[in-house]
PDB file of C-alpha atoms in Angstrom:
ATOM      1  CA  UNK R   1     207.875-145.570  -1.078  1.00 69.00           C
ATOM      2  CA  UNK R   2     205.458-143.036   0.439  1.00 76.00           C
ATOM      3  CA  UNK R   3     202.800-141.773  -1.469  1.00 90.00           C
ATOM      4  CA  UNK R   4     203.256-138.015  -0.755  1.00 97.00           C
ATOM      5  CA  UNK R   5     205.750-136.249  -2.082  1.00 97.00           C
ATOM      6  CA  UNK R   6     208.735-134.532  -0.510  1.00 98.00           C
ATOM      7  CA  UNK R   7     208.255-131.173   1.281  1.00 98.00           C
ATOM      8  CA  UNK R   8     211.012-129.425   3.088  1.00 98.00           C
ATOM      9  CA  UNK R   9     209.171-126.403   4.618  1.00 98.00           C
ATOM     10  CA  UNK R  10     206.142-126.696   7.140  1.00 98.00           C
ATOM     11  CA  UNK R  11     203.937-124.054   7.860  1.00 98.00           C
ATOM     12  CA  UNK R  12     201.154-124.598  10.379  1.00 98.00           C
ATOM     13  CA  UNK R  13     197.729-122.693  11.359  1.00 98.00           C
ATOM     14  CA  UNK R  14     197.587-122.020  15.113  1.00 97.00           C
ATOM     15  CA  UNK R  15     193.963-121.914  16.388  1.00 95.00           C
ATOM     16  CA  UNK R  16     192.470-125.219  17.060  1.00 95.00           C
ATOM     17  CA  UNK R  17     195.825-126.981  15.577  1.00 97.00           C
ATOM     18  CA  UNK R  18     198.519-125.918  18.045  1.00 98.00           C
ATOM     19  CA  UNK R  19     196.728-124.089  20.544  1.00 97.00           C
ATOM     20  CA  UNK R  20     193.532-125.246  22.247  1.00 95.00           C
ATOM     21  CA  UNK R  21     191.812-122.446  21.641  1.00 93.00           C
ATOM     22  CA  UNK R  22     188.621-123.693  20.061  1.00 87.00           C
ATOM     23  CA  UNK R  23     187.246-124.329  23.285  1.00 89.00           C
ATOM     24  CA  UNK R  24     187.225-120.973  24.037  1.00 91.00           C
ATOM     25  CA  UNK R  25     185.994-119.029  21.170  1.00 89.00           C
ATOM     26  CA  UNK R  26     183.170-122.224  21.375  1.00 92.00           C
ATOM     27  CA  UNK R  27     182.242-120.852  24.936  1.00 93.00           C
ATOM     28  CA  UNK R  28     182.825-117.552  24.433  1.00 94.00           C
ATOM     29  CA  UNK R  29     180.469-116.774  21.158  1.00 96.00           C
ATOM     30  CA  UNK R  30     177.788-119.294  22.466  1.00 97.00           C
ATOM     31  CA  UNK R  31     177.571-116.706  25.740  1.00 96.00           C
ATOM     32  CA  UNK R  32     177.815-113.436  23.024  1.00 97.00           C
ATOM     33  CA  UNK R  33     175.364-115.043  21.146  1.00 98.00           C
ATOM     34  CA  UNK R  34     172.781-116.481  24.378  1.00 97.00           C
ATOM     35  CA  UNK R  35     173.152-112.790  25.429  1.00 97.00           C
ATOM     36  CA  UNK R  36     171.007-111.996  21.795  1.00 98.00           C
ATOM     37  CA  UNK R  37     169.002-114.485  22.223  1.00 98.00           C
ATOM     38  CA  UNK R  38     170.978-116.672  19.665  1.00 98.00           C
ATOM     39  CA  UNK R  39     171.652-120.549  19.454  1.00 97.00           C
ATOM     40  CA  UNK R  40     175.439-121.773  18.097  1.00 97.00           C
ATOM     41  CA  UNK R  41     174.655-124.639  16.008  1.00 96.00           C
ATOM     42  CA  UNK R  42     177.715-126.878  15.132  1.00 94.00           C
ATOM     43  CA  UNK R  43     177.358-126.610  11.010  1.00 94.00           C
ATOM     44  CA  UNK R  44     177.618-122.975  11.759  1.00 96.00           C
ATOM     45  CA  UNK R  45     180.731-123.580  13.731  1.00 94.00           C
ATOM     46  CA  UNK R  46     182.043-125.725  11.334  1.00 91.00           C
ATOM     47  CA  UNK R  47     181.430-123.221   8.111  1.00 93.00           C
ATOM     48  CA  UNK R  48     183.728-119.964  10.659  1.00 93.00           C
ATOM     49  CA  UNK R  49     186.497-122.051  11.838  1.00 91.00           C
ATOM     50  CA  UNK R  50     189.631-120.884  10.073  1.00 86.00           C
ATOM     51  CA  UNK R  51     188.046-117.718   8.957  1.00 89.00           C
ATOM     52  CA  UNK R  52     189.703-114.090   9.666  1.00 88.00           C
ATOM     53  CA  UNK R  53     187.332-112.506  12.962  1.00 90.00           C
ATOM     54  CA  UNK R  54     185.513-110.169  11.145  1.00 93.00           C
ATOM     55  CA  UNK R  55     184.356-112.786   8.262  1.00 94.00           C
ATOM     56  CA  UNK R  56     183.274-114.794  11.086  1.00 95.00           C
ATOM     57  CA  UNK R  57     181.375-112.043  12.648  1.00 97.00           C
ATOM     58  CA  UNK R  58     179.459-110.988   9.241  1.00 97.00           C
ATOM     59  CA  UNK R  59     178.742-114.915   8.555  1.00 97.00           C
ATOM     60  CA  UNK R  60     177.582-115.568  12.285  1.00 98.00           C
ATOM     61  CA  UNK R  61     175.210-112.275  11.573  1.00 98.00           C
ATOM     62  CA  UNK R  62     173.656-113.610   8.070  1.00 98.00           C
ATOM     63  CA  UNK R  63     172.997-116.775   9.391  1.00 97.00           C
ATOM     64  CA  UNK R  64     171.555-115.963  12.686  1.00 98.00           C
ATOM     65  CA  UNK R  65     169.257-113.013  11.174  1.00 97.00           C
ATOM     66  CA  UNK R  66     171.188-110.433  13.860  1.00 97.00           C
ATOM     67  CA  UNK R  67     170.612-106.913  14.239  1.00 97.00           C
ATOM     68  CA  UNK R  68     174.260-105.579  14.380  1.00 97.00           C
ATOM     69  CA  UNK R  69     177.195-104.886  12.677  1.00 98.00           C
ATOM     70  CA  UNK R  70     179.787-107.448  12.529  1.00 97.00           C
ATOM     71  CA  UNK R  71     182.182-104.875  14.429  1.00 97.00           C
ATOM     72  CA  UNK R  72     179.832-104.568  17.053  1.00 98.00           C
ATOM     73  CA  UNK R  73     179.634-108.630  17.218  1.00 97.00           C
ATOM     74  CA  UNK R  74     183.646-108.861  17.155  1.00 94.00           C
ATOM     75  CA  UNK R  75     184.066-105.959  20.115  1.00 95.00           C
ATOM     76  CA  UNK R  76     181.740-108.389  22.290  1.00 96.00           C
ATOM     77  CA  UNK R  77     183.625-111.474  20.991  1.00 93.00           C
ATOM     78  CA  UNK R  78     186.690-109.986  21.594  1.00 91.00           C
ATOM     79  CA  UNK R  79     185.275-108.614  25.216  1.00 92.00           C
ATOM     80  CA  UNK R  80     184.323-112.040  26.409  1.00 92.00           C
ATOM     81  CA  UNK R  81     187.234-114.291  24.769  1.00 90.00           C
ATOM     82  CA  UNK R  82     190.552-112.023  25.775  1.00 89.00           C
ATOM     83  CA  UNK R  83     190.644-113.022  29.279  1.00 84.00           C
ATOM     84  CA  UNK R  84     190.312-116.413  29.046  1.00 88.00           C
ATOM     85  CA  UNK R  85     192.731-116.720  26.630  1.00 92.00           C
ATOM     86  CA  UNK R  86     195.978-116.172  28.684  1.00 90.00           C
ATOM     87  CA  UNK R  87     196.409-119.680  29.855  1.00 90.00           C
ATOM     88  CA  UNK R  88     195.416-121.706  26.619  1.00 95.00           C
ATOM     89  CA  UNK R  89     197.472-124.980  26.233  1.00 96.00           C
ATOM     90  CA  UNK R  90     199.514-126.525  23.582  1.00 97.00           C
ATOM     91  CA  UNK R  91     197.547-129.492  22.287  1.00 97.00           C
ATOM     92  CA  UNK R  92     198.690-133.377  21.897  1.00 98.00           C
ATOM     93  CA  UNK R  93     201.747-133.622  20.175  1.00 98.00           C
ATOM     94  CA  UNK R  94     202.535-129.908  18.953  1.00 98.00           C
ATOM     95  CA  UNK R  95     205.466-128.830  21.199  1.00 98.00           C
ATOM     96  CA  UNK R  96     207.211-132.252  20.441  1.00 98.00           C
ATOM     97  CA  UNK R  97     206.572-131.819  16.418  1.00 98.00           C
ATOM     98  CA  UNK R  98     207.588-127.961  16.625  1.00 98.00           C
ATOM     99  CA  UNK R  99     210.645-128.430  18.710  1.00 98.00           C
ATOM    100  CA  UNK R 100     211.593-131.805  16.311  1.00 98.00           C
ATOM    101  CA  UNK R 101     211.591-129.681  13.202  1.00 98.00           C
ATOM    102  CA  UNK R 102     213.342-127.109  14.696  1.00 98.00           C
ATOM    103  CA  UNK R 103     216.309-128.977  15.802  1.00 98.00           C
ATOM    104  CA  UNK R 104     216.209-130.825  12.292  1.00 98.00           C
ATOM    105  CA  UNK R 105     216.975-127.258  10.434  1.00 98.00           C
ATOM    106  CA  UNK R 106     213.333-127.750   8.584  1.00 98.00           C
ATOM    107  CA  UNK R 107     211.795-124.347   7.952  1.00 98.00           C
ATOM    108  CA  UNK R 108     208.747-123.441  10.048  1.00 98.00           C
ATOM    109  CA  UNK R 109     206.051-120.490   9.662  1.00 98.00           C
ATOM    110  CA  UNK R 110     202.788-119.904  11.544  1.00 98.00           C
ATOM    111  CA  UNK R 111     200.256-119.059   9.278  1.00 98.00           C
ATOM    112  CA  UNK R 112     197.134-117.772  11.463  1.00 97.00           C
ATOM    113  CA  UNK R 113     193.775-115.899  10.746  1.00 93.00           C
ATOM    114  CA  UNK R 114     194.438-114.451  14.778  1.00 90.00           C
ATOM    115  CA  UNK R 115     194.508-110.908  15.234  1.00 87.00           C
ATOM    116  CA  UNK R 116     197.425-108.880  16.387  1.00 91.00           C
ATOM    117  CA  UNK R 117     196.357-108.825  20.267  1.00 89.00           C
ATOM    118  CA  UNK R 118     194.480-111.952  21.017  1.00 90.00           C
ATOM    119  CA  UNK R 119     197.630-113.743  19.086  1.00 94.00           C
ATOM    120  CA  UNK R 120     199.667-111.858  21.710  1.00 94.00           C
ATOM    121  CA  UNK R 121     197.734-112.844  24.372  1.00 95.00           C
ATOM    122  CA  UNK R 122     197.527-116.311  23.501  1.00 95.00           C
ATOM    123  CA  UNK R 123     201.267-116.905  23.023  1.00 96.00           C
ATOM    124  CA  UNK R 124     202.545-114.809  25.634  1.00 95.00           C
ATOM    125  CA  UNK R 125     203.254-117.614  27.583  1.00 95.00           C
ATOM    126  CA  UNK R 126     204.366-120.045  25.139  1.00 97.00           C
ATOM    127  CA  UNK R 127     207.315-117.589  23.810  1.00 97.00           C
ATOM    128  CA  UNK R 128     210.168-120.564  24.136  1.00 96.00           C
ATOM    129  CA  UNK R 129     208.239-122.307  21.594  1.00 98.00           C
ATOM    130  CA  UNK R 130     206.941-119.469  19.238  1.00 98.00           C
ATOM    131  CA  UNK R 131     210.535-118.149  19.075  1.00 98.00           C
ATOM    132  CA  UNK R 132     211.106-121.017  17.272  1.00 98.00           C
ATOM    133  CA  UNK R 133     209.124-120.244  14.192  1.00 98.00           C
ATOM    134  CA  UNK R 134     211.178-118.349  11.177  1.00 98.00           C
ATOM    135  CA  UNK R 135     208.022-115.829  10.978  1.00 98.00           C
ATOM    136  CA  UNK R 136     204.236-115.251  11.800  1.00 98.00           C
ATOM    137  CA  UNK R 137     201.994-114.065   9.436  1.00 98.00           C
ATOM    138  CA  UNK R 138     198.793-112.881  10.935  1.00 96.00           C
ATOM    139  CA  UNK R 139     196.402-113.135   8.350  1.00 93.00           C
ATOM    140  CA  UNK R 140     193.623-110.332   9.699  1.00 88.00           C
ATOM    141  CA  UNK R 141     196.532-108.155  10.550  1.00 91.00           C
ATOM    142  CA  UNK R 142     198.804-108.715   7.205  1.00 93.00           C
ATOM    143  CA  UNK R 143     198.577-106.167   4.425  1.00 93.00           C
ATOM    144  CA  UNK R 144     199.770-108.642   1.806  1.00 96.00           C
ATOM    145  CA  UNK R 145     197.181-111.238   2.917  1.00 95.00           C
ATOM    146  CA  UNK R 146     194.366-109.346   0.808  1.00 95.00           C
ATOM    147  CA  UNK R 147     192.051-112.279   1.159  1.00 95.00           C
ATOM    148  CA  UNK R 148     191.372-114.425   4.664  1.00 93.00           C
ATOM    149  CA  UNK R 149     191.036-118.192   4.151  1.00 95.00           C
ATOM    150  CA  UNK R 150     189.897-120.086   2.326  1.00 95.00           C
ATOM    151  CA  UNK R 151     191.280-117.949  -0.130  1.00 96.00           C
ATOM    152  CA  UNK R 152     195.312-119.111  -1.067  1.00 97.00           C
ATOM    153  CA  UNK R 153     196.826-115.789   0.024  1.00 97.00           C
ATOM    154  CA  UNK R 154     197.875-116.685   3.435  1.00 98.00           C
ATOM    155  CA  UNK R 155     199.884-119.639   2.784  1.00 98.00           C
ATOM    156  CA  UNK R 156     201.758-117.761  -0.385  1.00 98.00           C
ATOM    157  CA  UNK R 157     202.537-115.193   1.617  1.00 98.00           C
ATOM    158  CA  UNK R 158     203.828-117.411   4.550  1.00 98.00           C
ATOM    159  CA  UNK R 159     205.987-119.717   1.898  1.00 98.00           C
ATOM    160  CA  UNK R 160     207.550-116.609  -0.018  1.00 98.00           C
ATOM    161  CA  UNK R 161     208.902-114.977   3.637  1.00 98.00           C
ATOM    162  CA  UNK R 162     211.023-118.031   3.713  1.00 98.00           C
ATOM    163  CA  UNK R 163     214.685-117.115   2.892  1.00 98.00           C
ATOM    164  CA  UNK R 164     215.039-119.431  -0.096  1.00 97.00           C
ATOM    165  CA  UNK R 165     211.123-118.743  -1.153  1.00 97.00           C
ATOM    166  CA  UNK R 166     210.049-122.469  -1.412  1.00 98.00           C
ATOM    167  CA  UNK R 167     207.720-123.569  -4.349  1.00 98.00           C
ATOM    168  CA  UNK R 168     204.082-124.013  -3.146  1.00 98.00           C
ATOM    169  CA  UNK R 169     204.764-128.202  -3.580  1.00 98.00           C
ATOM    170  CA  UNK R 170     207.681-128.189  -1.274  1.00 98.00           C
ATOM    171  CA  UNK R 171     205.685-126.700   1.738  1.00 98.00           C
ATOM    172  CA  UNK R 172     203.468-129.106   3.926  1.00 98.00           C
ATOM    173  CA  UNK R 173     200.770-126.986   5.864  1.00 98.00           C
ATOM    174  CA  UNK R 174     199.316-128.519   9.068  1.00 98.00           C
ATOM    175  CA  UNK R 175     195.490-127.528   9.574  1.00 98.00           C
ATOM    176  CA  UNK R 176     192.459-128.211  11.770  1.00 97.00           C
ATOM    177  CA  UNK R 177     189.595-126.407   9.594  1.00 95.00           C
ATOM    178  CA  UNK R 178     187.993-127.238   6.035  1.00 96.00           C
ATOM    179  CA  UNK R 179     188.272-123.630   4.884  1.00 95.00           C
ATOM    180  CA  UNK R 180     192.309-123.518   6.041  1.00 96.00           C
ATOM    181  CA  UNK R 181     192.920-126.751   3.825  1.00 98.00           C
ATOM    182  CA  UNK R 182     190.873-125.440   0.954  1.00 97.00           C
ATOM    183  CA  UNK R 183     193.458-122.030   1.206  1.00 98.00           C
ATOM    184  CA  UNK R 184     196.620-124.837   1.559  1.00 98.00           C
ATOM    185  CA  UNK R 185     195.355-126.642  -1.582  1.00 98.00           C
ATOM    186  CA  UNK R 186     194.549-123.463  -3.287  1.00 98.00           C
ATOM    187  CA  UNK R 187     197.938-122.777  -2.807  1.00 98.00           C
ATOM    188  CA  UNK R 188     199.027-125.748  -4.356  1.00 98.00           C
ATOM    189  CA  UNK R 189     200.456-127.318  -1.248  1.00 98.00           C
ATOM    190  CA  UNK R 190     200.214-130.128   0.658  1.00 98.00           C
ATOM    191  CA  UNK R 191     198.316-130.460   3.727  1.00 98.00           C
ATOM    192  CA  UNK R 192     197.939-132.827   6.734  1.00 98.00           C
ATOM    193  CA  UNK R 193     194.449-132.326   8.831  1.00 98.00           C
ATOM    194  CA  UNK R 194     194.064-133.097  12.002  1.00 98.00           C
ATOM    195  CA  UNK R 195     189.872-132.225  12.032  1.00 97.00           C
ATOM    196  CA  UNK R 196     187.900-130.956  15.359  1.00 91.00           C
ATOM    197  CA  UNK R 197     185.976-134.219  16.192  1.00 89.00           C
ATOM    198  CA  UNK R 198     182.301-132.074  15.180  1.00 90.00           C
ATOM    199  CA  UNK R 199     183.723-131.768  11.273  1.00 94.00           C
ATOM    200  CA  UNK R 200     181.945-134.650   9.005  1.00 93.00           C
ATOM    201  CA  UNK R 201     184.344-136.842   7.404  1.00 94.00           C
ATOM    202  CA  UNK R 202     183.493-135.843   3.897  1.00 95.00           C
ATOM    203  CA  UNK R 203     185.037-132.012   4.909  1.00 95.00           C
ATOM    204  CA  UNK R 204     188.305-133.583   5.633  1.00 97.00           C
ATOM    205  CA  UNK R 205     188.295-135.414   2.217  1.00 96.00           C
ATOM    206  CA  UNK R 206     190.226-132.790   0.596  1.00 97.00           C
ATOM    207  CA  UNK R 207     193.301-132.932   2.625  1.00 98.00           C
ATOM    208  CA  UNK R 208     196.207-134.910   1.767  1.00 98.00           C
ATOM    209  CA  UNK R 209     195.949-136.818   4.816  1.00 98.00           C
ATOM    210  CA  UNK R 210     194.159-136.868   8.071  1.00 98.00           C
ATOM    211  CA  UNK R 211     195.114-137.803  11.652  1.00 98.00           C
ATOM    212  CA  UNK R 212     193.532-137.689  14.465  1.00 97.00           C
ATOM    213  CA  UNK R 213     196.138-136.328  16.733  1.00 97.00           C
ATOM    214  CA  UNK R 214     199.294-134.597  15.943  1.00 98.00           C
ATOM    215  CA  UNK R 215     200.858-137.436  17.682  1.00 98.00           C
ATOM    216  CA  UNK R 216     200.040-139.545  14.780  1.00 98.00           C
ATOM    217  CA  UNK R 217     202.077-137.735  12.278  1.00 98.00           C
ATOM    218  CA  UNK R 218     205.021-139.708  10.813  1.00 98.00           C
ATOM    219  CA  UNK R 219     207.569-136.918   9.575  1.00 98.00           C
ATOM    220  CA  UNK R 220     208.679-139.415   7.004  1.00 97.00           C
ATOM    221  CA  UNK R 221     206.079-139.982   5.405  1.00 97.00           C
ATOM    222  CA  UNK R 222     206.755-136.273   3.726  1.00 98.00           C
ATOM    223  CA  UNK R 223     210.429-136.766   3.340  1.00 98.00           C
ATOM    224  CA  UNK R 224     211.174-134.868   6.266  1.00 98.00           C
ATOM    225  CA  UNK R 225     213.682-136.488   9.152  1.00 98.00           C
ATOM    226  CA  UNK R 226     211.799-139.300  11.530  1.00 98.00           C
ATOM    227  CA  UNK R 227     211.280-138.915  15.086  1.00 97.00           C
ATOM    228  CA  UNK R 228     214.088-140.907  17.179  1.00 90.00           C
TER     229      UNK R 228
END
């Protein structure tokens, strides 16, 4: 008997969890930020992950004391990270847990704090996989997503654009950040967290489980159909 309960909808986060993407916004706002004189500490990093791009910009600002508006901050952001974004890769274990839910009939969603043309960028390549998903909801971009995580109102959103509008409990979200799993649980859903390696263990303690690779994950242990 597992200890989780049943789910038979999965909606996962993109940045960080599917796409290896943190390395570049990590190299990309530590340049923005050296160019202001600026140090990118890791709690700080830790605090913006998940967050919609101009939250991250206005907590990045209060923190660091800066002199500019968080639009200003996000135009250099965006500046720096848009080129080197056209070749991110899939991480460990995504495109086989995408394309084994797929071919299972289980209902998948992307539910991402990206904006409209860096998440174009980013998946432009990648389309045989993304294609795959029932729907995207881009939470910086959505008009129904009022609040960005942590808030709930992503992964509501995401569940009720399903065609039979799951209960929160059936859906299983997949996430990389503290804030995203806070939103998830907010929700009232389940969520597995596979954690950047610079997040202390007692931030991942709210997720329903934690692995260190989506490799790890046993589809089973959710009700959901094994791997063969």
């Amino acid at each position: 008997m597992s200890k989780y309960t049943p789910v038979t909808h999965v909606i996962f986060d993109m940045d960080g969890l599917l796409l290896d993407t943190e390395k570049v916004y990590l190299s990309s706002i530590t340049e923005v930020l050296k160019n202001h004189g600026k140090d990118y500490p890791n709690d700080l990093r830790v605090r913006v992950m998940g967050t919609i791009p101009i939250n991250t910009a206005s907590i990045i600002i209060k923190e660091l004391e800066m002199d500019i508006t968080p639009v200003d901050l996000l135009a250099e952001f965006h500046e720096n990270q848009i080129v080197k974004m056209e070749n991110v890769p899939f991480l460990p274990g995504a495109e086989r847990l995408i394309n084994h839910l797929y071919t299972n009939n289980v209902p998948i969603a992307v539910a991402t704090s990206s904006g409209k043309d860096t998440f174009k960028v980013k998946t432009a390549k990648h389309q045989h996989i993304f294609s795959k998903f029932h729907h995207i909801v881009l939470g910086s971009a959505d008009s129904e997503v009022k609040q960005g995580k942590p808030a709930p109102d992503i992964f509501l959103v995401c569940a009720s654009r399903f065609d039979d509008k799951p209960l929160p409990e059936k859906c299983l979200v997949f996430e990389d950040a503290p804030n995203g799993v806070t939103g998830a649980r907010a929700a009232g859903m389940q969520t597995v967290m596979v954690p950047d390696k610079i997040i202390p263990t007692e931030m991942t303690s709210h997720a329903t489980q934690v692995i260190s690779s989506l490799l790890d994950f046993k589809p089973e242990d959710f009700g959901l159909p094994p791997f063969q």
